[in-house]
Coordinates of N, CA and C in Angstrom, one line a residue:
M1 N -27.4 -92.2 -24.5 CA -25.3 -92.1 -23.7 C -24.5 -91.3 -24.5
A2 N -25.4 -91.3 -26.0 CA -23.7 -90.5 -26.9 C -24.0 -89.2 -26.9
F3 N -25.4 -88.3 -26.1 CA -25.4 -87.4 -25.8 C -24.7 -87.1 -24.9
H4 N -24.9 -88.1 -23.4 CA -24.1 -87.7 -22.6 C -22.4 -87.6 -22.3
S5 N -22.4 -88.2 -23.8 CA -20.6 -88.5 -23.9 C -20.2 -87.0 -24.4
V6 N -21.5 -86.2 -25.4 CA -20.7 -85.5 -26.6 C -20.6 -84.2 -25.3
N7 N -21.5 -84.3 -24.6 CA -21.9 -83.3 -23.2 C -20.7 -82.5 -22.5
R8 N -20.5 -84.4 -21.4 CA -19.1 -84.2 -20.9 C -18.1 -83.6 -21.6
R9 N -17.7 -84.1 -23.3 CA -16.5 -83.9 -24.0 C -16.5 -82.1 -23.9
F10 N -17.6 -81.6 -24.0 CA -17.8 -80.3 -24.4 C -17.6 -79.4 -22.8
V11 N -17.7 -80.1 -22.1 CA -18.2 -79.4 -20.7 C -16.4 -79.2 -20.3
A12 N -15.5 -80.6 -20.4 CA -14.4 -80.6 -20.4 C -13.3 -79.4 -20.9
G13 N -14.1 -79.0 -22.6 CA -13.5 -78.7 -23.2 C -13.7 -77.0 -22.4
L14 N -14.5 -76.7 -22.1 CA -14.9 -75.5 -22.0 C -14.0 -75.2 -20.8
A15 N -13.5 -75.9 -19.7 CA -12.7 -75.8 -18.4 C -11.5 -75.4 -19.2
L16 N -10.8 -76.5 -20.0 CA -9.7 -76.7 -20.6 C -9.4 -75.3 -20.9
A17 N -10.2 -74.3 -21.7 CA -10.2 -73.1 -22.6 C -10.1 -71.9 -21.2
G18 N -10.7 -72.2 -20.3 CA -10.9 -71.5 -19.2 C -9.8 -71.6 -18.5
F19 N -8.7 -72.2 -18.0 CA -7.7 -72.3 -17.7 C -6.7 -71.6 -18.1
M20 N -6.5 -72.1 -19.6 CA -5.3 -71.5 -20.5 C -5.4 -70.0 -20.6
L21 N -7.2 -69.4 -20.8 CA -7.2 -68.1 -20.9 C -6.5 -67.5 -19.3
A22 N -7.1 -68.3 -18.5 CA -6.3 -68.0 -17.0 C -4.8 -67.6 -16.8
A23 N -4.5 -68.8 -17.4 CA -2.6 -69.1 -17.5 C -2.2 -67.6 -18.3
A24 N -2.9 -67.8 -19.1 CA -2.4 -66.2 -20.5 C -2.5 -65.2 -20.1
G25 N -3.5 -64.6 -18.6 CA -3.8 -63.4 -17.9 C -2.6 -63.1 -17.5
C26 N -2.2 -64.4 -16.5 CA -1.2 -64.5 -15.5 C 0.1 -64.0 -16.2
Q27 N -0.1 -64.4 -17.4 CA 1.6 -64.3 -18.2 C 1.8 -62.9 -18.8
S28 N 0.7 -62.1 -19.0 CA 0.0 -60.7 -20.0 C 1.3 -59.9 -19.6
S29 N 1.3 -58.8 -20.3 CA 2.2 -57.7 -19.8 C 1.2 -56.7 -18.6
D30 N 2.3 -55.8 -18.0 CA 1.8 -55.0 -17.0 C 0.0 -53.9 -17.7
N31 N 0.3 -53.7 -18.9 CA -0.6 -52.8 -19.6 C -1.2 -53.7 -20.4
G32 N -1.8 -55.0 -20.1 CA -2.9 -55.6 -21.1 C -4.1 -55.8 -20.3
I33 N -4.9 -55.9 -20.8 CA -6.6 -56.3 -21.1 C -6.6 -56.2 -19.3
L34 N -6.0 -57.7 -19.4 CA -6.4 -58.9 -18.2 C -6.1 -57.9 -16.8
S35 N -5.3 -57.0 -16.6 CA -4.4 -56.9 -15.2 C -5.1 -55.7 -14.6
F36 N -6.6 -54.7 -15.4 CA -7.3 -54.3 -14.2 C -6.8 -53.1 -14.0
G37 N -5.9 -52.1 -14.9 CA -5.0 -51.3 -14.3 C -4.3 -51.5 -12.8
L38 N -3.9 -52.7 -12.5 CA -3.5 -53.0 -11.4 C -1.8 -52.9 -11.8
G39 N -1.2 -52.9 -12.8 CA 0.0 -53.3 -13.7 C 1.3 -51.8 -12.6
K40 N 2.4 -52.0 -13.1 CA 3.2 -50.6 -12.8 C 3.0 -49.3 -13.1
K41 N 3.1 -48.7 -12.1 CA 2.9 -47.2 -12.0 C 4.1 -46.4 -12.5
D42 N 3.5 -45.4 -13.4 CA 4.8 -44.3 -13.8 C 5.4 -43.7 -13.0
T43 N 6.4 -43.7 -12.8 CA 7.5 -43.5 -11.3 C 7.7 -42.0 -11.9
Q44 N 7.8 -41.5 -12.4 CA 8.2 -40.2 -13.3 C 6.6 -39.3 -12.8
A45 N 7.0 -38.0 -12.1 CA 6.1 -37.0 -11.5 C 6.2 -35.8 -12.5
P46 N 5.0 -35.8 -12.8 CA 5.0 -35.0 -14.0 C 5.3 -33.2 -13.3
P47 N 6.3 -32.6 -14.6 CA 6.7 -31.3 -14.2 C 6.0 -30.1 -13.3
P48 N 6.6 -29.1 -12.7 CA 5.4 -28.9 -11.5 C 5.3 -27.2 -12.6
P49 N 3.6 -26.9 -12.6 CA 3.4 -26.0 -13.5 C 4.7 -24.4 -13.4
Q50 N 5.2 -23.7 -14.4 CA 5.9 -23.2 -14.7 C 5.1 -21.5 -13.9
D51 N 6.0 -20.7 -13.5 CA 5.2 -19.4 -13.3 C 5.2 -18.4 -14.3
P52 N 3.6 -18.1 -14.5 CA 3.1 -17.1 -15.3 C 4.0 -16.2 -15.4
K53 N 4.7 -16.0 -16.7 CA 5.4 -15.3 -17.4 C 4.6 -13.7 -17.7
V54 N 5.0 -12.5 -17.4 CA 4.3 -11.0 -17.6 C 4.2 -10.7 -19.1
L55 N 3.2 -10.8 -19.7 CA 3.3 -10.5 -21.5 C 3.7 -9.0 -21.1
S56 N 4.1 -8.5 -22.4 CA 4.4 -7.1 -23.5 C 3.0 -6.3 -22.9
S57 N 2.0 -6.9 -23.4 CA 1.0 -6.3 -23.1 C 0.5 -5.9 -22.0
Q58 N 0.3 -6.8 -21.2 CA 0.3 -6.5 -19.7 C 0.9 -5.3 -19.2
L59 N 2.2 -5.5 -19.4 CA 3.3 -4.1 -18.9 C 3.0 -3.0 -19.5
Q60 N 2.3 -3.0 -20.8 CA 2.0 -2.1 -21.3 C 0.6 -1.2 -20.5
A61 N -0.1 -2.4 -20.0 CA -1.2 -1.4 -19.7 C -1.0 -1.5 -18.2
Y62 N -0.2 -1.9 -17.4 CA 0.3 -1.9 -15.6 C 0.6 -0.4 -15.5
C63 N 0.2 0.2 -14.3 CA -0.4 1.4 -14.2 C -0.5 1.3 -12.9
P64 N 1.1 1.3 -11.7 CA 1.1 1.0 -10.5 C 0.0 2.2 -9.0
K65 N -0.8 0.9 -8.6 CA -1.6 1.8 -7.7 C -1.5 2.5 -6.4
V66 N -1.8 3.5 -6.5 CA -1.7 4.3 -5.5 C -1.9 3.9 -3.9
T67 N -1.2 4.1 -2.8 CA -1.6 3.4 -1.6 C -1.5 4.7 -0.6
L68 N -1.5 4.5 0.8 CA -1.8 5.6 1.8 C -1.0 4.9 2.5
R69 N 0.2 5.6 3.5 CA 1.1 4.3 4.4 C 0.2 4.9 5.4
D70 N 0.7 4.1 6.5 CA -0.6 4.1 7.6 C 0.4 5.6 8.2
G71 N -0.9 6.3 8.7 CA -0.7 7.6 9.5 C -0.2 8.7 8.9
T72 N -0.5 8.6 7.2 CA -0.4 9.6 6.7 C -1.9 10.0 5.6
A73 N -3.1 9.6 6.2 CA -4.0 10.1 5.7 C -4.9 10.8 6.5
Y74 N -4.4 11.6 7.8 CA -5.1 13.0 8.2 C -3.6 13.9 8.5
F75 N -3.8 15.3 8.8 CA -3.4 16.2 9.6 C -4.0 17.2 10.0
N76 N -3.6 16.9 11.3 CA -4.0 17.9 12.4 C -2.9 19.1 12.7
I77 N -3.4 20.7 12.3 CA -2.5 21.6 13.2 C -3.4 22.4 14.7
Y78 N -2.6 22.5 15.7 CA -2.9 22.3 16.3 C -2.5 24.5 16.9
A79 N -3.0 25.0 17.7 CA -2.9 26.5 18.2 C -1.1 25.8 19.2
K80 N -0.6 26.9 19.0 CA 0.6 27.0 20.2 C 0.0 27.3 21.5
G81 N 0.7 26.4 22.7 CA 0.2 26.8 23.7 C 0.5 27.8 24.1
G82 N 0.9 28.4 25.6 CA 0.9 29.7 26.3 C 2.5 29.4 26.4
A83 N 3.1 30.8 26.8 CA 4.2 30.8 27.1 C 4.9 29.8 27.9
K84 N 6.3 29.8 27.7 CA 7.1 28.5 28.5 C 7.5 29.1 29.5
P85 N 7.5 27.6 30.3 CA 7.9 28.5 31.7 C 9.4 29.2 32.0
K86 N 9.9 29.8 33.0 CA 11.2 29.6 33.1 C 11.8 28.6 33.7
K87 N 12.8 28.6 33.9 CA 13.9 27.2 34.2 C 13.7 26.9 35.5
K88 N 13.8 28.1 35.9 CA 13.8 27.7 37.6 C 12.6 27.7 37.9
D89 N 11.5 27.6 37.7 CA 10.6 26.8 37.7 C 9.5 25.9 37.0
A90 N 10.2 25.5 36.0 CA 9.8 24.6 35.1 C 8.9 23.7 35.4
A91 N 9.8 22.8 36.4 CA 8.8 21.7 37.2 C 7.6 21.6 37.7
Q92 N 7.6 22.7 38.6 CA 6.6 23.4 39.3 C 5.6 23.7 38.2
A93 N 5.8 24.3 37.2 CA 4.6 24.7 36.0 C 4.1 23.5 35.0
A94 N 5.4 22.3 35.1 CA 4.9 21.3 34.4 C 3.9 20.8 34.9
E95 N 4.2 20.3 36.4 CA 3.1 20.0 37.1 C 1.5 20.5 37.4
A96 N 2.1 21.6 36.9 CA 0.1 22.5 37.3 C 0.0 22.2 36.1
A97 N 0.6 22.8 35.0 CA 0.2 22.2 33.4 C -0.4 20.8 33.3
A98 N 0.0 19.9 34.0 CA -0.6 18.9 33.4 C -1.8 18.3 34.3
A99 N -1.5 19.0 35.6 CA -3.2 18.7 36.4 C -4.5 19.6 36.0
A100 N -3.5 20.7 35.2 CA -5.0 21.7 34.7 C -5.3 20.7 33.4
Q101 N -4.9 20.1 32.6 CA -5.2 19.6 31.6 C -5.6 18.2 31.2
A102 N -6.0 17.5 32.6 CA -6.3 16.2 32.6 C -8.0 15.9 32.1
A103 N -8.0 14.8 31.4 CA -9.3 14.4 31.1 C -10.4 14.2 32.0
P104 N -11.2 14.0 31.7 CA -12.2 13.6 33.1 C -12.4 12.1 33.0
D105 N -11.3 11.5 32.2 CA -11.6 9.9 32.5 C -10.1 9.7 33.6
G106 N -9.3 10.5 33.7 CA -8.2 10.8 34.3 C -6.5 11.1 33.5
T107 N -7.0 10.7 32.3 CA -5.6 10.4 31.5 C -5.2 12.2 31.5
L108 N -4.1 12.5 30.6 CA -3.5 13.7 30.8 C -3.5 13.7 29.5
V109 N -3.8 15.1 28.9 CA -4.2 15.9 27.2 C -2.7 16.5 27.3
D110 N -2.5 15.8 25.9 CA -0.8 16.6 25.7 C -1.4 17.7 24.9
P111 N -0.4 18.7 25.8 CA -0.8 19.9 25.7 C -0.7 20.6 24.0
D112 N 0.4 19.9 23.3 CA 0.0 20.2 21.7 C -0.8 19.9 21.0
R113 N -1.6 19.1 21.8 CA -2.8 17.9 20.4 C -4.0 18.6 21.2
D114 N -4.3 19.5 21.7 CA -5.4 19.2 22.3 C -6.4 19.8 21.5
P115 N -7.3 18.9 21.8 CA -8.8 18.9 20.6 C -9.1 20.4 20.5
A116 N -9.2 21.2 21.5 CA -9.8 22.0 21.8 C -9.1 23.6 21.3
K117 N -7.5 23.1 21.2 CA -6.9 24.0 20.2 C -6.7 23.6 18.7
I118 N -7.6 23.0 18.0 CA -7.4 22.1 16.8 C -7.5 23.8 15.9
I119 N -6.5 23.7 15.1 CA -7.0 24.8 13.9 C -7.8 24.5 12.9
Y120 N -7.2 23.1 12.1 CA -7.9 22.4 11.4 C -7.2 21.5 11.1
Q121 N -8.5 20.0 10.6 CA -8.4 18.7 10.4 C -8.3 18.2 8.8
A122 N -7.2 18.0 8.4 CA -7.5 17.8 7.1 C -7.1 16.6 6.5
S123 N -8.1 15.7 5.6 CA -7.9 13.9 5.7 C -8.1 13.6 4.1
I124 N -7.4 12.7 3.8 CA -7.3 12.1 2.2 C -8.4 11.0 2.0
T125 N -9.5 11.4 0.9 CA -10.6 10.6 1.0 C -9.9 10.1 -0.1
D126 N -9.3 10.0 -1.1 CA -9.2 9.5 -2.2 C -7.9 9.2 -3.0
V127 N -7.3 8.4 -3.8 CA -6.2 8.4 -4.6 C -6.4 7.8 -5.6
T128 N -5.8 8.4 -6.7 CA -6.0 8.0 -7.9 C -4.7 8.2 -8.7
R129 N -4.7 7.5 -10.2 CA -3.5 7.8 -10.9 C -3.4 7.7 -12.1
D130 N -2.8 8.4 -13.5 CA -3.0 8.1 -14.8 C -1.7 7.6 -15.0
C131 N -1.4 6.7 -16.5 CA -0.1 6.5 -16.5 C 0.4 6.5 -18.3
S132 N 1.3 7.1 -18.6 CA 2.2 6.8 -20.3 C 3.2 6.3 -19.9
R133 N 3.4 6.3 -21.2 CA 4.9 6.0 -21.8 C 5.1 6.1 -22.8
G134 N 7.1 5.9 -22.8 CA 7.5 6.9 -24.0 C 9.2 6.7 -23.4
N135 N 10.1 6.9 -24.4 CA 11.2 6.8 -24.6 C 12.0 6.2 -23.1
G136 N 11.3 4.8 -22.8 CA 11.7 3.6 -21.8 C 11.4 5.0 -20.1
Q137 N 10.9 5.6 -20.4 CA 9.9 6.0 -19.0 C 8.4 5.8 -18.9
L138 N 8.3 5.8 -17.9 CA 6.9 5.7 -17.4 C 6.1 7.1 -16.9
S139 N 5.5 7.6 -17.3 CA 5.2 9.2 -16.4 C 3.8 8.7 -15.9
M140 N 3.8 9.4 -14.7 CA 2.3 9.1 -14.0 C 1.6 10.6 -13.6
K141 N 0.4 10.5 -13.9 CA -0.1 11.8 -12.7 C -0.8 11.4 -11.7
I142 N -0.8 11.9 -10.6 CA -0.9 10.8 -9.4 C -1.9 12.2 -8.6
A143 N -2.9 11.9 -8.2 CA -4.1 13.0 -7.6 C -4.3 12.6 -6.4
V144 N -4.9 13.1 -5.5 CA -5.1 13.2 -4.1 C -6.4 14.3 -4.2
A145 N -7.5 13.5 -3.5 CA -8.7 14.3 -2.8 C -9.1 14.0 -1.5
G146 N -9.3 15.0 -0.7 CA -9.8 15.6 0.4 C -10.7 16.5 1.0
R147 N -10.8 17.0 2.3 CA -11.4 17.8 2.5 C -10.5 18.6 4.1
V148 N -11.1 19.8 4.3 CA -10.5 20.8 5.3 C -11.5 21.0 6.4
V149 N -11.6 20.2 7.8 CA -12.5 20.9 8.6 C -12.2 21.7 9.6
P150 N -12.4 22.8 9.4 CA -12.2 23.9 10.6 C -12.4 23.2 12.0
G151 N -11.3 23.4 12.9 CA -11.3 23.5 14.1 C -11.9 24.9 15.5
P152 N -11.9 24.6 16.7 CA -12.5 25.6 17.1 C -11.9 26.9 17.2
M153 N -10.2 26.7 16.4 CA -9.3 27.5 16.9 C -8.8 28.4 15.1
F154 N -10.1 27.5 14.6 CA -9.7 28.4 13.1 C -10.5 29.6 13.0
A155 N -9.3 30.5 11.7 CA -9.8 31.6 11.2 C -9.6 31.3 9.9
P156 N -10.7 32.5 8.8 CA -10.1 32.2 7.5 C -9.2 32.6 6.9
G157 N -8.5 31.9 6.0 CA -7.4 32.6 5.5 C -6.6 30.8 4.5
T158 N -5.4 31.3 4.6 CA -4.9 30.2 3.7 C -4.4 29.1 4.1
I159 N -4.4 27.9 4.0 CA -3.6 26.7 4.9 C -2.5 25.9 4.0
T160 N -1.7 25.1 4.5 CA -1.0 24.8 3.6 C -0.5 23.3 4.1
M161 N -0.8 22.5 3.6 CA -0.9 21.2 3.8 C 0.7 20.4 3.1
P162 N 2.0 19.8 3.5 CA 2.5 18.9 3.4 C 1.9 17.7 3.0
I163 N 2.2 17.2 1.6 CA 1.6 16.3 0.5 C 3.0 15.4 0.3
R164 N 3.5 14.3 0.2 CA 4.5 13.6 -0.3 C 3.7 12.6 -1.7
V165 N 4.3 12.6 -2.6 CA 4.3 11.6 -3.7 C 5.3 10.9 -3.3
A166 N 5.3 9.6 -3.6 CA 7.1 8.5 -3.9 C 6.2 7.7 -4.8
V167 N 7.4 7.2 -5.8 CA 7.3 5.5 -5.7 C 8.1 4.7 -5.6
M168 N 8.4 4.0 -5.3 CA 9.0 3.1 -4.4 C 9.6 1.7 -5.6
H169 N 10.8 1.0 -5.9 CA 10.8 -0.5 -6.6 C 11.5 -0.9 -5.3
G170 N 10.7 -2.1 -4.3 CA 11.7 -2.6 -3.4 C 12.2 -1.3 -2.5
T171 N 13.5 -2.0 -2.3 CA 14.2 -0.2 -1.2 C 14.2 1.0 -2.3
D172 N 14.4 0.8 -3.6 CA 14.8 2.0 -4.2 C 14.1 2.7 -4.4
V173 N 14.0 4.2 -3.8 CA 13.3 5.1 -4.2 C 13.3 5.7 -5.4
L174 N 12.2 5.3 -6.5 CA 12.5 6.1 -7.9 C 12.0 7.1 -8.2
Y175 N 11.1 8.2 -7.3 CA 10.5 9.5 -7.3 C 10.2 9.5 -5.8
S176 N 10.4 11.1 -5.3 CA 9.5 11.5 -3.9 C 9.7 12.6 -4.6
Q177 N 8.7 13.2 -3.7 CA 8.7 14.8 -3.8 C 7.3 15.6 -2.5
I178 N 8.5 16.6 -2.3 CA 7.0 17.0 -1.2 C 6.5 18.4 -1.7
H179 N 5.4 18.4 -1.8 CA 4.4 19.6 -1.7 C 3.7 20.0 -0.9
Q180 N 4.2 21.3 -0.9 CA 3.1 22.3 -0.2 C 2.1 23.1 -0.2
Y181 N 0.8 22.2 -0.2 CA -0.4 22.6 -1.4 C -1.2 23.7 0.0
Q182 N -1.5 24.8 -1.0 CA -2.1 25.7 -0.6 C -3.5 25.5 -0.7
V183 N -4.8 25.5 0.4 CA -6.2 26.1 0.0 C -6.5 26.9 0.9
Q184 N -7.8 27.8 0.1 CA -8.3 28.6 0.7 C -9.9 28.2 1.5
I185 N -9.9 28.8 2.6 CA -10.4 28.3 3.6 C -11.5 29.7 3.7
T186 N -12.2 29.7 3.4 CA -13.3 31.0 4.1 C -14.5 30.7 4.8
D187 N -15.1 29.5 4.3 CA -16.6 29.9 5.9 C -15.8 28.7 7.0
P188 N -15.7 28.8 7.7 CA -15.1 28.3 9.2 C -16.0 27.4 9.8
S189 N -17.7 27.4 8.9 CA -18.2 26.5 10.0 C -18.6 25.2 8.9
A190 N -18.1 25.1 7.4 CA -18.0 23.9 7.1 C -16.8 23.5 6.0
A191 N -16.8 22.3 6.1 CA -15.9 21.6 5.4 C -15.1 21.8 3.9
T192 N -14.1 21.9 3.7 CA -13.9 22.4 2.1 C -13.2 21.6 0.9
Q193 N -13.8 20.9 0.5 CA -13.4 19.6 -0.7 C -12.0 20.4 -1.5
F194 N -10.9 19.7 -1.6 CA -9.8 20.4 -2.2 C -9.2 18.6 -3.7
V195 N -8.5 19.0 -4.5 CA -8.6 18.0 -5.2 C -6.7 18.3 -6.0
F196 N -5.6 17.8 -4.8 CA -4.2 17.9 -5.1 C -4.0 17.3 -7.0
T197 N -2.9 17.6 -7.2 CA -2.3 16.8 -8.4 C -1.0 16.8 -8.8
D198 N 0.0 15.5 -8.5 CA 1.1 16.1 -8.9 C 1.3 15.4 -10.6
P199 N 1.6 16.1 -11.7 CA 1.7 15.6 -13.1 C 2.8 15.0 -13.6
N200 N 3.8 15.5 -13.3 CA 5.1 14.9 -13.1 C 6.0 13.5 -12.7
V201 N 5.4 12.7 -11.9 CA 6.1 11.9 -11.8 C 6.4 11.2 -12.8
I202 N 7.7 10.8 -12.7 CA 8.6 10.2 -14.2 C 9.6 9.0 -13.5
V203 N 9.4 8.0 -13.9 CA 10.4 6.9 -13.1 C 10.5 5.7 -14.4
P204 N 11.8 5.3 -14.1 CA 12.4 3.9 -15.6 C 11.0 3.2 -15.7
E205 N 10.9 3.3 -17.3 CA 9.3 1.4 -17.3 C 9.8 0.5 -16.6
P206 N 8.7 0.2 -16.1 CA 9.0 -1.5 -15.0 C 9.5 -2.4 -16.2
T207 N 9.8 -3.4 -15.9 CA 9.9 -4.7 -16.5 C 9.2 -5.9 -16.0
A208 N 8.7 -5.4 -14.6 CA 7.4 -6.3 -14.1 C 6.6 -5.6 -13.4
K209 N 5.4 -5.8 -12.8 CA 4.6 -5.2 -11.8 C 5.1 -5.8 -10.5
D210 N 5.9 -4.4 -10.8 CA 6.6 -4.5 -8.6 C 6.8 -3.5 -8.4
Y211 N 6.4 -2.2 -9.2 CA 6.5 -0.6 -8.7 C 5.5 -0.4 -7.3
Q212 N 5.5 0.3 -6.5 CA 4.4 1.2 -5.2 C 4.5 2.4 -5.3
A213 N 3.2 3.1 -5.6 CA 3.2 4.8 -5.6 C 2.4 5.1 -4.4
F214 N 2.9 5.9 -3.4 CA 2.3 6.0 -2.2 C 2.1 7.7 -2.7
A215 N 1.5 8.4 -1.9 CA 0.9 9.1 -1.4 C 0.3 9.6 -0.2
G216 N 0.4 10.8 0.3 CA 0.0 11.2 1.9 C 0.5 12.4 2.6
Y217 N -0.1 13.2 3.7 CA 0.8 13.9 4.5 C 1.7 13.6 4.8
D218 N 2.8 14.4 5.0 CA 4.2 13.7 5.8 C 4.2 15.4 6.7
E219 N 4.5 14.9 7.9 CA 4.2 16.1 9.0 C 5.5 16.1 9.5
N220 N 7.1 15.4 9.0 CA 8.1 15.2 9.0 C 9.2 16.0 8.1
A221 N 8.0 17.2 7.0 CA 8.7 17.6 6.3 C 8.9 19.1 6.8
P222 N 10.4 19.7 6.4 CA 10.5 20.8 6.6 C 9.7 21.7 6.0
K223 N 9.7 22.6 7.2 CA 8.7 23.9 6.9 C 9.5 25.2 6.5
A224 N 8.8 26.2 6.0 CA 9.6 27.5 5.6 C 9.9 27.9 6.9
A225 N 11.5 28.2 7.0 CA 11.7 29.6 7.7 C 10.9 30.4 8.4
A226 N 10.5 30.4 9.7 CA 9.5 32.0 10.3 C 10.7 33.0 10.2
D227 N 10.1 33.9 10.2 CA 10.4 35.1 10.5 C 11.3 35.4 12.1
K228 N 12.4 35.4 12.4 CA 13.4 35.9 13.5 C 12.7 36.8 14.2
G229 N 12.1 37.7 13.7 CA 12.0 38.9 14.1 C 13.4 39.8 13.8
K230 N 13.7 41.0 14.1 CA 14.7 42.1 14.3 C 16.3 41.6 14.7
R231 N 16.7 41.8 14.2 CA 18.4 41.2 14.8 C 18.9 42.4 16.1
K232 N 19.3 41.5 16.9 CA 19.5 42.5 17.9 C 20.9 43.8 17.1
K233 N 20.8 44.9 17.9 CA 21.8 45.9 17.2 C 22.8 45.4 18.3
K234 N 24.1 45.6 16.9 CA 25.3 45.5 18.0 C 25.4 46.9 18.8
S235 N 25.8 46.4 20.3 CA 26.6 47.4 20.5 C 27.4 48.2 20.3
A236 N 27.5 50.1 20.5 CA 28.4 50.7 19.7 C 29.6 50.6 20.7
P237 N 30.9 50.1 20.2 CA 32.2 50.5 20.8 C 32.1 50.9 21.9
A238 N 32.9 51.3 22.8 CA 32.6 52.1 23.8 C 33.6 53.4 24.0
T239 N 33.3 54.4 24.2 CA 33.8 56.0 24.1 C 34.3 56.3 25.3
N240 N 36.0 56.4 25.3 CA 36.4 57.6 26.4 C 35.9 58.8 27.0

């Protein structure tokens, strides 16, 4: 009987101790062990990551990439059309010319861009650059590689291609130069490779990696004035 009495007292003591532990757990702080991570959360969100700053070493190694704008990778030269019609029959001549230059599919061919009248077609196949710094300036050497393919109306000789090189900072033009680059073509049956270089591109040294460099053909470049022929002789004054 003594054994059963001790056993009952021991079990009652364990129950009382468990109740006290449970009560202590309910009264413990939110960061206590018994909270199982269900306490209050930190209401302050972590600060957003800051934009990475461009290091001075990165700017020293920065050399703006050269790109081609749309429509500047090709340059075609066509032979001139026939004599212009007189004003009095211009409408009739225009209709006749359009009918004569209709393609097999029924579309009209621009007489100024007739493939049969191509003298040559030039294309840019690659662009590259090299950069150096000094005295607060960025000096660039921009190179353009391409080829010239003779057309049906080609004759051996020297051709001139308008190549523009430009450097932009947003909408600001830092450098823009048109070059009338000449290439000697001797074989009308094969393409001729060429490499053009503009070594004098000088712009202010950039403070961020936000320069844009462009190279390509510029068909709107002003051409050299053609010879206008002999001047008309002044009429001699009338004599009585």
